[in-house]
Amino acid sequence: MPMYGKKYSIYQPVYDMDLSKLGKTLFASTGDYIDTCSERIEWLDTQAPLDQNRTVIDRAQEMYLEMIKGLVSGTSFNDAEKSVSPGSTFKTFRPFNLEVRQGGMDWTYLGDTMTGWKRLDNIRKLLKSVVEDTIPGDYIETGVWRGGASVYARAVLDVLGQTDRLSYVCDSFAGLPPGDRSLDRNDKNWDSMHWYLAVSDDVVARNFQKFGFLNSNVIFAKGFFNETMPHLKKKSNHFSVMRLDGDMYESTVDVLYNLYDKLSIGGYVIMDDWSWFPSRTACEDFFKVHGIEPEIIQIDKLSAYWKKTVEVDIQYWRYEQNQFKK
């Protein structure tokens, strides 16, 4: 499985990293935790019956996923949590504001994802949709920071019994690229935030480990996307949900041109950076040159997603020649 090049590596951390350096698993398995939640709900129903048309197991699964959501988003830490001010250097902490965090509009201090509750709920919604509709394919996230959103997606897949679907965790693990490919005028200076956005693969693997999700279903692709995506294009199977969080024009075209034809019909693309980001321009240019008009559905102020409804003959020559505009 492992693939190594001068500027990239694709591997399974459970086999290819020293697990003794990744810390302890802090949580019981998904099944054991849900069993414990079910027992508590059954007992609670003898004390104060909850009148609703939901099974105990459904309620236990929701209880478990809400717990994971609170931990990866940092909201479970209450007054211990802070908000870090974005910028090229550390400036100050701001008081934690739950409403701001729910919308994913700040940088967490103690959490493992900046996506906020609405975007995490969207991951759960779309994974549930592809499972119920039997849409084949794995889950991939391109741009993972500390890995919290991918951890949550793995929790959802476990709850849904999808142990055969893989999770691809793709990042440079060194921050954003310098934008020197000159594909869009707004691609400059994103790398200035590497002081907070650069998180090593050891740290991300440790986060999977602490939640009990570091297993053979988790694959890391390390390197800038222009290095890793062409290799994933050749080696991966189908995807059912693709979550793009690369901010920049170049990071977005790297993923779309290499992997969009791997996305199953009925699958979804989630754009974490839709509003006000050059990644949106990359998507719109991709739509224009391929003659497609997917319905864009807003998730929150920043993010959106669409459903793939037609096959697309990818004009890969555009990627090879950096000719992305019509």
PDB file of C-alpha atoms in Angstrom, residues 13-313:
ATOM      1  CA  PRO A  13      -0.648   5.176   9.619  1.00  0.00           C
ATOM      2  CA  VAL A  14      -1.730   2.071  11.523  1.00  0.00           C
ATOM      3  CA  TYR A  15       0.885   0.091   9.593  1.00  0.00           C
ATOM      4  CA  ASP A  16       3.448   2.707   8.583  1.00  0.00           C
ATOM      5  CA  MET A  17       3.848   4.858  11.704  1.00  0.00           C
ATOM      6  CA  ASP A  18       5.231   4.071  15.155  1.00  0.00           C
ATOM      7  CA  LEU A  19       1.988   3.686  17.109  1.00  0.00           C
ATOM      8  CA  SER A  20       3.849   3.835  20.426  1.00  0.00           C
ATOM      9  CA  LYS A  21       4.456   7.531  19.734  1.00  0.00           C
ATOM     10  CA  LEU A  22       0.815   8.316  18.982  1.00  0.00           C
ATOM     11  CA  GLY A  23      -0.557   8.165  22.496  1.00  0.00           C
ATOM     12  CA  LYS A  24      -3.408   6.186  23.978  1.00  0.00           C
ATOM     13  CA  THR A  25      -6.923   5.480  22.792  1.00  0.00           C
ATOM     14  CA  LEU A  26      -9.148   7.420  25.172  1.00  0.00           C
ATOM     15  CA  PHE A  27     -12.523   6.103  24.081  1.00  0.00           C
ATOM     16  CA  ALA A  28     -14.212   2.736  23.878  1.00  0.00           C
ATOM     17  CA  SER A  29     -15.097   1.363  20.470  1.00  0.00           C
ATOM     18  CA  THR A  30     -18.096   2.842  18.689  1.00  0.00           C
ATOM     19  CA  GLY A  31     -20.161  -0.285  19.356  1.00  0.00           C
ATOM     20  CA  ASP A  32     -19.291  -0.421  23.060  1.00  0.00           C
ATOM     21  CA  TYR A  33     -19.967   3.268  23.526  1.00  0.00           C
ATOM     22  CA  ILE A  34     -23.349   3.031  21.814  1.00  0.00           C
ATOM     23  CA  ASP A  35     -24.225  -0.020  23.948  1.00  0.00           C
ATOM     24  CA  THR A  36     -23.451   2.037  27.065  1.00  0.00           C
ATOM     25  CA  CYS A  37     -25.544   4.946  25.754  1.00  0.00           C
ATOM     26  CA  SER A  38     -28.410   2.540  24.990  1.00  0.00           C
ATOM     27  CA  GLU A  39     -28.353   1.177  28.528  1.00  0.00           C
ATOM     28  CA  ARG A  40     -28.513   4.683  29.943  1.00  0.00           C
ATOM     29  CA  ILE A  41     -31.406   5.671  27.669  1.00  0.00           C
ATOM     30  CA  GLU A  42     -33.346   2.541  28.621  1.00  0.00           C
ATOM     31  CA  TRP A  43     -32.842   3.361  32.279  1.00  0.00           C
ATOM     32  CA  LEU A  44     -33.802   7.019  31.739  1.00  0.00           C
ATOM     33  CA  ASP A  45     -37.011   5.930  30.038  1.00  0.00           C
ATOM     34  CA  THR A  46     -38.017   4.160  33.271  1.00  0.00           C
ATOM     35  CA  GLN A  47     -37.537   7.451  35.122  1.00  0.00           C
ATOM     36  CA  ALA A  48     -38.851   9.994  32.647  1.00  0.00           C
ATOM     37  CA  PRO A  49     -40.225   8.367  29.480  1.00  0.00           C
ATOM     38  CA  LEU A  50     -39.447  10.313  26.331  1.00  0.00           C
ATOM     39  CA  ASP A  51     -42.456  10.174  24.028  1.00  0.00           C
ATOM     40  CA  GLN A  52     -41.060   9.978  20.510  1.00  0.00           C
ATOM     41  CA  ASN A  53     -41.072   7.634  17.546  1.00  0.00           C
ATOM     42  CA  ARG A  54     -37.385   6.797  17.706  1.00  0.00           C
ATOM     43  CA  THR A  55     -35.698   3.604  18.748  1.00  0.00           C
ATOM     44  CA  VAL A  56     -33.278   3.409  21.622  1.00  0.00           C
ATOM     45  CA  ILE A  57     -30.436   2.611  19.240  1.00  0.00           C
ATOM     46  CA  ASP A  58     -31.186   5.702  17.095  1.00  0.00           C
ATOM     47  CA  ARG A  59     -31.098   7.884  20.189  1.00  0.00           C
ATOM     48  CA  ALA A  60     -27.903   6.242  21.425  1.00  0.00           C
ATOM     49  CA  GLN A  61     -26.204   6.812  18.070  1.00  0.00           C
ATOM     50  CA  GLU A  62     -27.190  10.474  18.128  1.00  0.00           C
ATOM     51  CA  MET A  63     -25.901  10.763  21.700  1.00  0.00           C
ATOM     52  CA  TYR A  64     -22.546   9.326  20.632  1.00  0.00           C
ATOM     53  CA  LEU A  65     -22.153  11.488  17.530  1.00  0.00           C
ATOM     54  CA  GLU A  66     -23.121  14.647  19.404  1.00  0.00           C
ATOM     55  CA  MET A  67     -20.408  13.863  21.925  1.00  0.00           C
ATOM     56  CA  ILE A  68     -17.799  13.421  19.176  1.00  0.00           C
ATOM     57  CA  LYS A  69     -19.014  16.625  17.501  1.00  0.00           C
ATOM     58  CA  GLY A  70     -18.593  18.578  20.707  1.00  0.00           C
ATOM     59  CA  LEU A  71     -15.085  17.256  21.270  1.00  0.00           C
ATOM     60  CA  VAL A  72     -13.675  17.785  17.762  1.00  0.00           C
ATOM     61  CA  SER A  73     -15.228  21.271  17.517  1.00  0.00           C
ATOM     62  CA  GLY A  74     -13.935  22.232  20.971  1.00  0.00           C
ATOM     63  CA  THR A  75     -17.377  23.202  22.247  1.00  0.00           C
ATOM     64  CA  SER A  76     -17.330  20.496  24.938  1.00  0.00           C
ATOM     65  CA  PHE A  77     -14.556  22.358  26.754  1.00  0.00           C
ATOM     66  CA  ASN A  78     -16.815  25.320  27.608  1.00  0.00           C
ATOM     67  CA  ASP A  79     -14.897  28.022  29.518  1.00  0.00           C
ATOM     68  CA  ALA A  80     -11.558  26.297  28.905  1.00  0.00           C
ATOM     69  CA  GLU A  81     -11.972  26.863  25.153  1.00  0.00           C
ATOM     70  CA  LYS A  82     -10.737  30.000  23.390  1.00  0.00           C
ATOM     71  CA  SER A  83     -10.976  31.507  19.931  1.00  0.00           C
ATOM     72  CA  VAL A  84      -7.713  32.221  18.111  1.00  0.00           C
ATOM     73  CA  SER A  85      -7.604  35.322  15.932  1.00  0.00           C
ATOM     74  CA  PRO A  86      -6.720  34.520  12.291  1.00  0.00           C
ATOM     75  CA  GLY A  87      -3.706  36.227  10.781  1.00  0.00           C
ATOM     76  CA  SER A  88      -0.087  35.872   9.711  1.00  0.00           C
ATOM     77  CA  THR A  89       1.076  35.757  13.355  1.00  0.00           C
ATOM     78  CA  PHE A  90      -0.443  35.015  16.717  1.00  0.00           C
ATOM     79  CA  LYS A  91      -2.108  38.131  18.075  1.00  0.00           C
ATOM     80  CA  THR A  92      -4.505  37.324  20.837  1.00  0.00           C
ATOM     81  CA  PHE A  93      -7.212  35.032  22.113  1.00  0.00           C
ATOM     82  CA  ARG A  94     -10.847  36.014  21.940  1.00  0.00           C
ATOM     83  CA  PRO A  95     -13.511  34.725  24.321  1.00  0.00           C
ATOM     84  CA  PHE A  96     -15.194  31.564  23.111  1.00  0.00           C
ATOM     85  CA  ASN A  97     -18.597  32.267  21.558  1.00  0.00           C
ATOM     86  CA  LEU A  98     -20.806  29.226  21.012  1.00  0.00           C
ATOM     87  CA  GLU A  99     -22.921  30.819  18.288  1.00  0.00           C
ATOM     88  CA  VAL A 100     -19.830  31.836  16.309  1.00  0.00           C
ATOM     89  CA  ARG A 101     -18.384  28.337  16.660  1.00  0.00           C
ATOM     90  CA  GLN A 102     -21.612  26.671  15.555  1.00  0.00           C
ATOM     91  CA  GLY A 103     -21.276  28.564  12.282  1.00  0.00           C
ATOM     92  CA  GLY A 104     -17.583  27.730  11.946  1.00  0.00           C
ATOM     93  CA  MET A 105     -16.586  31.399  11.911  1.00  0.00           C
ATOM     94  CA  ASP A 106     -13.542  31.235  14.206  1.00  0.00           C
ATOM     95  CA  TRP A 107     -10.367  29.242  14.861  1.00  0.00           C
ATOM     96  CA  THR A 108     -10.604  26.759  17.698  1.00  0.00           C
ATOM     97  CA  TYR A 109      -7.900  26.488  20.357  1.00  0.00           C
ATOM     98  CA  LEU A 110      -8.618  23.128  22.014  1.00  0.00           C
ATOM     99  CA  GLY A 111     -10.663  21.488  19.253  1.00  0.00           C
ATOM    100  CA  ASP A 112      -9.523  19.534  16.210  1.00  0.00           C
ATOM    101  CA  THR A 113     -11.579  21.224  13.471  1.00  0.00           C
ATOM    102  CA  MET A 114     -12.617  24.762  12.550  1.00  0.00           C
ATOM    103  CA  THR A 115     -15.697  23.609  10.650  1.00  0.00           C
ATOM    104  CA  GLY A 116     -18.276  24.234  13.360  1.00  0.00           C
ATOM    105  CA  TRP A 117     -21.492  22.363  14.042  1.00  0.00           C
ATOM    106  CA  LYS A 118     -23.399  23.132  10.843  1.00  0.00           C
ATOM    107  CA  ARG A 119     -20.696  21.721   8.594  1.00  0.00           C
ATOM    108  CA  LEU A 120     -20.205  18.677  10.818  1.00  0.00           C
ATOM    109  CA  ASP A 121     -23.957  18.057  10.690  1.00  0.00           C
ATOM    110  CA  ASN A 122     -23.715  18.332   6.907  1.00  0.00           C
ATOM    111  CA  ILE A 123     -21.047  15.619   6.799  1.00  0.00           C
ATOM    112  CA  ARG A 124     -23.346  13.349   8.780  1.00  0.00           C
ATOM    113  CA  LYS A 125     -26.326  14.185   6.564  1.00  0.00           C
ATOM    114  CA  LEU A 126     -24.509  13.460   3.299  1.00  0.00           C
ATOM    115  CA  LEU A 127     -22.852  10.262   4.507  1.00  0.00           C
ATOM    116  CA  LYS A 128     -26.233   9.027   5.706  1.00  0.00           C
ATOM    117  CA  SER A 129     -27.680   9.915   2.293  1.00  0.00           C
ATOM    118  CA  VAL A 130     -25.106   7.966   0.282  1.00  0.00           C
ATOM    119  CA  VAL A 131     -25.466   4.951   2.577  1.00  0.00           C
ATOM    120  CA  GLU A 132     -29.270   4.940   2.369  1.00  0.00           C
ATOM    121  CA  ASP A 133     -29.136   5.389  -1.413  1.00  0.00           C
ATOM    122  CA  THR A 134     -26.402   2.733  -1.759  1.00  0.00           C
ATOM    123  CA  ILE A 135     -24.058   5.156  -3.517  1.00  0.00           C
ATOM    124  CA  PRO A 136     -20.678   3.412  -3.718  1.00  0.00           C
ATOM    125  CA  GLY A 137     -17.402   4.990  -2.734  1.00  0.00           C
ATOM    126  CA  ASP A 138     -15.085   6.177  -0.014  1.00  0.00           C
ATOM    127  CA  TYR A 139     -14.819   9.451   1.899  1.00  0.00           C
ATOM    128  CA  ILE A 140     -12.014  11.876   1.123  1.00  0.00           C
ATOM    129  CA  GLU A 141     -11.065  15.176   2.714  1.00  0.00           C
ATOM    130  CA  THR A 142      -8.460  17.399   1.081  1.00  0.00           C
ATOM    131  CA  GLY A 143      -7.154  19.865   3.640  1.00  0.00           C
ATOM    132  CA  VAL A 144      -7.683  18.429   7.117  1.00  0.00           C
ATOM    133  CA  TRP A 145      -5.759  20.681   9.557  1.00  0.00           C
ATOM    134  CA  ARG A 146      -5.872  18.706  12.843  1.00  0.00           C
ATOM    135  CA  GLY A 147      -8.128  16.064  11.310  1.00  0.00           C
ATOM    136  CA  GLY A 148     -11.261  16.689  13.377  1.00  0.00           C
ATOM    137  CA  ALA A 149     -13.755  16.699  10.493  1.00  0.00           C
ATOM    138  CA  SER A 150     -12.287  13.458   9.120  1.00  0.00           C
ATOM    139  CA  VAL A 151     -12.414  11.940  12.602  1.00  0.00           C
ATOM    140  CA  TYR A 152     -16.084  12.874  12.837  1.00  0.00           C
ATOM    141  CA  ALA A 153     -16.773  11.436   9.370  1.00  0.00           C
ATOM    142  CA  ARG A 154     -15.126   8.174  10.475  1.00  0.00           C
ATOM    143  CA  ALA A 155     -17.390   8.132  13.547  1.00  0.00           C
ATOM    144  CA  VAL A 156     -20.450   8.568  11.330  1.00  0.00           C
ATOM    145  CA  LEU A 157     -19.333   5.766   9.009  1.00  0.00           C
ATOM    146  CA  ASP A 158     -18.782   3.474  11.996  1.00  0.00           C
ATOM    147  CA  VAL A 159     -22.236   4.266  13.378  1.00  0.00           C
ATOM    148  CA  LEU A 160     -23.731   3.494   9.973  1.00  0.00           C
ATOM    149  CA  GLY A 161     -21.887   0.175   9.872  1.00  0.00           C
ATOM    150  CA  GLN A 162     -19.769   1.212   6.876  1.00  0.00           C
ATOM    151  CA  THR A 163     -16.579  -0.568   7.843  1.00  0.00           C
ATOM    152  CA  ASP A 164     -15.770  -1.259   4.183  1.00  0.00           C
ATOM    153  CA  ARG A 165     -15.573   2.420   3.186  1.00  0.00           C
ATOM    154  CA  LEU A 166     -12.159   4.048   3.407  1.00  0.00           C
ATOM    155  CA  SER A 167     -11.277   7.499   4.718  1.00  0.00           C
ATOM    156  CA  TYR A 168      -8.654   9.428   2.752  1.00  0.00           C
ATOM    157  CA  VAL A 169      -6.956  12.127   4.837  1.00  0.00           C
ATOM    158  CA  CYS A 170      -5.071  14.482   2.494  1.00  0.00           C
ATOM    159  CA  ASP A 171      -2.889  17.394   3.513  1.00  0.00           C
ATOM    160  CA  SER A 172       0.606  18.795   3.121  1.00  0.00           C
ATOM    161  CA  PHE A 173       0.771  18.676   6.934  1.00  0.00           C
ATOM    162  CA  ALA A 174       2.940  21.767   6.485  1.00  0.00           C
ATOM    163  CA  GLY A 175       0.389  24.507   5.793  1.00  0.00           C
ATOM    164  CA  LEU A 176      -0.827  25.990   2.513  1.00  0.00           C
ATOM    165  CA  PRO A 177       1.306  26.251  -0.650  1.00  0.00           C
ATOM    166  CA  PRO A 178       2.966  29.565  -1.581  1.00  0.00           C
ATOM    167  CA  GLY A 179       0.664  30.156  -4.568  1.00  0.00           C
ATOM    168  CA  ASP A 180       3.581  30.556  -6.947  1.00  0.00           C
ATOM    169  CA  ARG A 181       1.825  28.682  -9.767  1.00  0.00           C
ATOM    170  CA  SER A 182       0.038  31.993 -10.548  1.00  0.00           C
ATOM    171  CA  LEU A 183      -3.292  30.374 -11.403  1.00  0.00           C
ATOM    172  CA  ASP A 184      -5.348  33.080  -9.689  1.00  0.00           C
ATOM    173  CA  ARG A 185      -4.430  36.525  -8.403  1.00  0.00           C
ATOM    174  CA  ASN A 186      -6.014  35.720  -5.033  1.00  0.00           C
ATOM    175  CA  ASP A 187      -3.792  32.698  -4.399  1.00  0.00           C
ATOM    176  CA  LYS A 188      -1.014  34.705  -2.768  1.00  0.00           C
ATOM    177  CA  ASN A 189       0.030  34.830   0.908  1.00  0.00           C
ATOM    178  CA  TRP A 190      -2.089  31.946   2.183  1.00  0.00           C
ATOM    179  CA  ASP A 191       1.118  30.287   3.356  1.00  0.00           C
ATOM    180  CA  SER A 192       1.688  33.164   5.812  1.00  0.00           C
ATOM    181  CA  MET A 193      -0.672  31.416   8.248  1.00  0.00           C
ATOM    182  CA  HIS A 194       1.469  28.285   8.474  1.00  0.00           C
ATOM    183  CA  TRP A 195       2.211  29.080  12.144  1.00  0.00           C
ATOM    184  CA  TYR A 196      -1.274  27.760  13.000  1.00  0.00           C
ATOM    185  CA  LEU A 197      -2.413  25.874   9.913  1.00  0.00           C
ATOM    186  CA  ALA A 198       0.661  23.633   9.625  1.00  0.00           C
ATOM    187  CA  VAL A 199      -0.092  20.492  11.647  1.00  0.00           C
ATOM    188  CA  SER A 200       2.113  17.416  11.315  1.00  0.00           C
ATOM    189  CA  ASP A 201       0.806  14.013  10.272  1.00  0.00           C
ATOM    190  CA  ASP A 202       1.894  12.698  13.688  1.00  0.00           C
ATOM    191  CA  VAL A 203      -0.545  15.059  15.397  1.00  0.00           C
ATOM    192  CA  VAL A 204      -3.391  14.155  13.031  1.00  0.00           C
ATOM    193  CA  ALA A 205      -2.735  10.430  13.457  1.00  0.00           C
ATOM    194  CA  ARG A 206      -2.697  10.958  17.224  1.00  0.00           C
ATOM    195  CA  ASN A 207      -6.146  12.540  17.007  1.00  0.00           C
ATOM    196  CA  PHE A 208      -7.489   9.511  15.142  1.00  0.00           C
ATOM    197  CA  GLN A 209      -5.822   7.288  17.713  1.00  0.00           C
ATOM    198  CA  LYS A 210      -7.300   9.013  20.768  1.00  0.00           C
ATOM    199  CA  PHE A 211     -10.826   8.523  19.399  1.00  0.00           C
ATOM    200  CA  GLY A 212     -10.156   4.898  18.483  1.00  0.00           C
ATOM    201  CA  PHE A 213     -10.424   5.354  14.716  1.00  0.00           C
ATOM    202  CA  LEU A 214      -6.852   4.711  13.595  1.00  0.00           C
ATOM    203  CA  ASN A 215      -7.278   1.480  11.669  1.00  0.00           C
ATOM    204  CA  SER A 216      -6.681   0.059   8.208  1.00  0.00           C
ATOM    205  CA  ASN A 217      -9.583   2.088   6.773  1.00  0.00           C
ATOM    206  CA  VAL A 218      -7.655   5.346   7.276  1.00  0.00           C
ATOM    207  CA  ILE A 219      -5.233   6.388   4.515  1.00  0.00           C
ATOM    208  CA  PHE A 220      -3.036   9.481   4.668  1.00  0.00           C
ATOM    209  CA  ALA A 221      -1.881  11.325   1.534  1.00  0.00           C
ATOM    210  CA  LYS A 222       0.933  13.673   2.519  1.00  0.00           C
ATOM    211  CA  GLY A 223       2.100  16.444   0.220  1.00  0.00           C
ATOM    212  CA  PHE A 224       0.751  19.417  -1.714  1.00  0.00           C
ATOM    213  CA  PHE A 225      -2.195  18.347  -3.834  1.00  0.00           C
ATOM    214  CA  ASN A 226      -0.425  18.768  -7.169  1.00  0.00           C
ATOM    215  CA  GLU A 227       1.888  15.994  -5.923  1.00  0.00           C
ATOM    216  CA  THR A 228      -0.638  13.633  -4.283  1.00  0.00           C
ATOM    217  CA  MET A 229      -3.813  13.923  -6.371  1.00  0.00           C
ATOM    218  CA  PRO A 230      -2.398  12.509  -9.637  1.00  0.00           C
ATOM    219  CA  HIS A 231      -1.305   9.414  -7.699  1.00  0.00           C
ATOM    220  CA  LEU A 232      -4.682   9.059  -5.975  1.00  0.00           C
ATOM    221  CA  LYS A 233      -6.299   9.366  -9.390  1.00  0.00           C
ATOM    222  CA  LYS A 234      -4.468   6.201 -10.422  1.00  0.00           C
ATOM    223  CA  LYS A 235      -4.700   4.228  -7.185  1.00  0.00           C
ATOM    224  CA  SER A 236      -8.065   5.080  -5.573  1.00  0.00           C
ATOM    225  CA  ASN A 237     -11.452   3.582  -6.355  1.00  0.00           C
ATOM    226  CA  HIS A 238     -14.715   5.519  -6.272  1.00  0.00           C
ATOM    227  CA  PHE A 239     -15.680   8.255  -3.818  1.00  0.00           C
ATOM    228  CA  SER A 240     -19.148   8.966  -2.478  1.00  0.00           C
ATOM    229  CA  VAL A 241     -18.313  12.170  -0.567  1.00  0.00           C
ATOM    230  CA  MET A 242     -15.457  14.534  -1.385  1.00  0.00           C
ATOM    231  CA  ARG A 243     -14.812  17.328   1.102  1.00  0.00           C
ATOM    232  CA  LEU A 244     -12.499  20.063  -0.194  1.00  0.00           C
ATOM    233  CA  ASP A 245     -10.921  22.473   2.274  1.00  0.00           C
ATOM    234  CA  GLY A 246      -7.939  23.892   0.405  1.00  0.00           C
ATOM    235  CA  ASP A 247      -8.971  27.564   0.321  1.00  0.00           C
ATOM    236  CA  MET A 248      -6.943  28.303  -2.814  1.00  0.00           C
ATOM    237  CA  TYR A 249      -7.635  28.109  -6.564  1.00  0.00           C
ATOM    238  CA  GLU A 250      -4.692  25.797  -7.250  1.00  0.00           C
ATOM    239  CA  SER A 251      -5.534  23.400  -4.420  1.00  0.00           C
ATOM    240  CA  THR A 252      -9.098  23.110  -5.719  1.00  0.00           C
ATOM    241  CA  VAL A 253      -8.296  22.425  -9.382  1.00  0.00           C
ATOM    242  CA  ASP A 254      -5.747  19.825  -8.250  1.00  0.00           C
ATOM    243  CA  VAL A 255      -8.579  17.866  -6.651  1.00  0.00           C
ATOM    244  CA  LEU A 256     -11.374  18.440  -9.166  1.00  0.00           C
ATOM    245  CA  TYR A 257      -9.383  17.610 -12.295  1.00  0.00           C
ATOM    246  CA  ASN A 258      -7.841  14.489 -10.778  1.00  0.00           C
ATOM    247  CA  LEU A 259     -10.693  13.045  -8.749  1.00  0.00           C
ATOM    248  CA  TYR A 260     -14.081  14.351  -9.938  1.00  0.00           C
ATOM    249  CA  ASP A 261     -14.496  11.473 -12.366  1.00  0.00           C
ATOM    250  CA  LYS A 262     -13.960   9.158  -9.374  1.00  0.00           C
ATOM    251  CA  LEU A 263     -17.032  10.593  -7.646  1.00  0.00           C
ATOM    252  CA  SER A 264     -20.039   8.309  -8.037  1.00  0.00           C
ATOM    253  CA  ILE A 265     -23.267   9.625  -9.539  1.00  0.00           C
ATOM    254  CA  GLY A 266     -25.397  10.556  -6.532  1.00  0.00           C
ATOM    255  CA  GLY A 267     -22.292  11.442  -4.514  1.00  0.00           C
ATOM    256  CA  TYR A 268     -21.463  14.856  -3.105  1.00  0.00           C
ATOM    257  CA  VAL A 269     -18.767  17.522  -3.177  1.00  0.00           C
ATOM    258  CA  ILE A 270     -18.527  19.690  -0.061  1.00  0.00           C
ATOM    259  CA  MET A 271     -16.711  23.006  -0.440  1.00  0.00           C
ATOM    260  CA  ASP A 272     -15.643  24.231   2.973  1.00  0.00           C
ATOM    261  CA  ASP A 273     -14.380  27.464   1.429  1.00  0.00           C
ATOM    262  CA  TRP A 274     -17.145  28.635  -0.901  1.00  0.00           C
ATOM    263  CA  SER A 275     -17.954  32.223  -0.030  1.00  0.00           C
ATOM    264  CA  TRP A 276     -15.205  34.824  -0.605  1.00  0.00           C
ATOM    265  CA  PHE A 277     -12.487  32.276  -1.428  1.00  0.00           C
ATOM    266  CA  PRO A 278     -10.520  31.668  -4.655  1.00  0.00           C
ATOM    267  CA  SER A 279     -11.567  28.029  -4.349  1.00  0.00           C
ATOM    268  CA  ARG A 280     -15.048  29.101  -5.428  1.00  0.00           C
ATOM    269  CA  THR A 281     -13.629  30.699  -8.567  1.00  0.00           C
ATOM    270  CA  ALA A 282     -11.863  27.410  -9.317  1.00  0.00           C
ATOM    271  CA  CYS A 283     -15.154  25.526  -9.048  1.00  0.00           C
ATOM    272  CA  GLU A 284     -17.028  27.992 -11.233  1.00  0.00           C
ATOM    273  CA  ASP A 285     -14.303  27.826 -13.889  1.00  0.00           C
ATOM    274  CA  PHE A 286     -14.457  24.022 -13.723  1.00  0.00           C
ATOM    275  CA  PHE A 287     -18.226  24.133 -14.241  1.00  0.00           C
ATOM    276  CA  LYS A 288     -17.948  26.480 -17.224  1.00  0.00           C
ATOM    277  CA  VAL A 289     -15.346  24.566 -19.205  1.00  0.00           C
ATOM    278  CA  HIS A 290     -17.201  21.277 -18.642  1.00  0.00           C
ATOM    279  CA  GLY A 291     -20.673  22.661 -19.355  1.00  0.00           C
ATOM    280  CA  ILE A 292     -22.280  21.691 -16.050  1.00  0.00           C
ATOM    281  CA  GLU A 293     -24.489  23.680 -13.691  1.00  0.00           C
ATOM    282  CA  PRO A 294     -24.845  21.766 -10.418  1.00  0.00           C
ATOM    283  CA  GLU A 295     -27.271  23.081  -7.835  1.00  0.00           C
ATOM    284  CA  ILE A 296     -25.192  24.772  -5.138  1.00  0.00           C
ATOM    285  CA  ILE A 297     -26.671  24.350  -1.660  1.00  0.00           C
ATOM    286  CA  GLN A 298     -25.396  26.665   1.070  1.00  0.00           C
ATOM    287  CA  ILE A 299     -24.482  25.054   4.408  1.00  0.00           C
ATOM    288  CA  ASP A 300     -23.583  28.179   6.390  1.00  0.00           C
ATOM    289  CA  LYS A 301     -22.070  31.581   5.632  1.00  0.00           C
ATOM    290  CA  LEU A 302     -18.838  30.074   4.325  1.00  0.00           C
ATOM    291  CA  SER A 303     -19.587  26.618   2.954  1.00  0.00           C
ATOM    292  CA  ALA A 304     -21.703  24.879   0.328  1.00  0.00           C
ATOM    293  CA  TYR A 305     -22.125  21.533  -1.428  1.00  0.00           C
ATOM    294  CA  TRP A 306     -23.518  19.997  -4.576  1.00  0.00           C
ATOM    295  CA  LYS A 307     -24.664  16.592  -5.754  1.00  0.00           C
ATOM    296  CA  LYS A 308     -23.149  14.962  -8.812  1.00  0.00           C
ATOM    297  CA  THR A 309     -25.982  14.057 -11.165  1.00  0.00           C
ATOM    298  CA  VAL A 310     -24.208  13.578 -14.516  1.00  0.00           C
ATOM    299  CA  GLU A 311     -20.958  12.058 -15.679  1.00  0.00           C
ATOM    300  CA  VAL A 312     -18.338  14.555 -16.795  1.00  0.00           C
ATOM    301  CA  ASP A 313     -15.673  13.999 -19.425  1.00  0.00           C
TER     302      ASP A 313
END
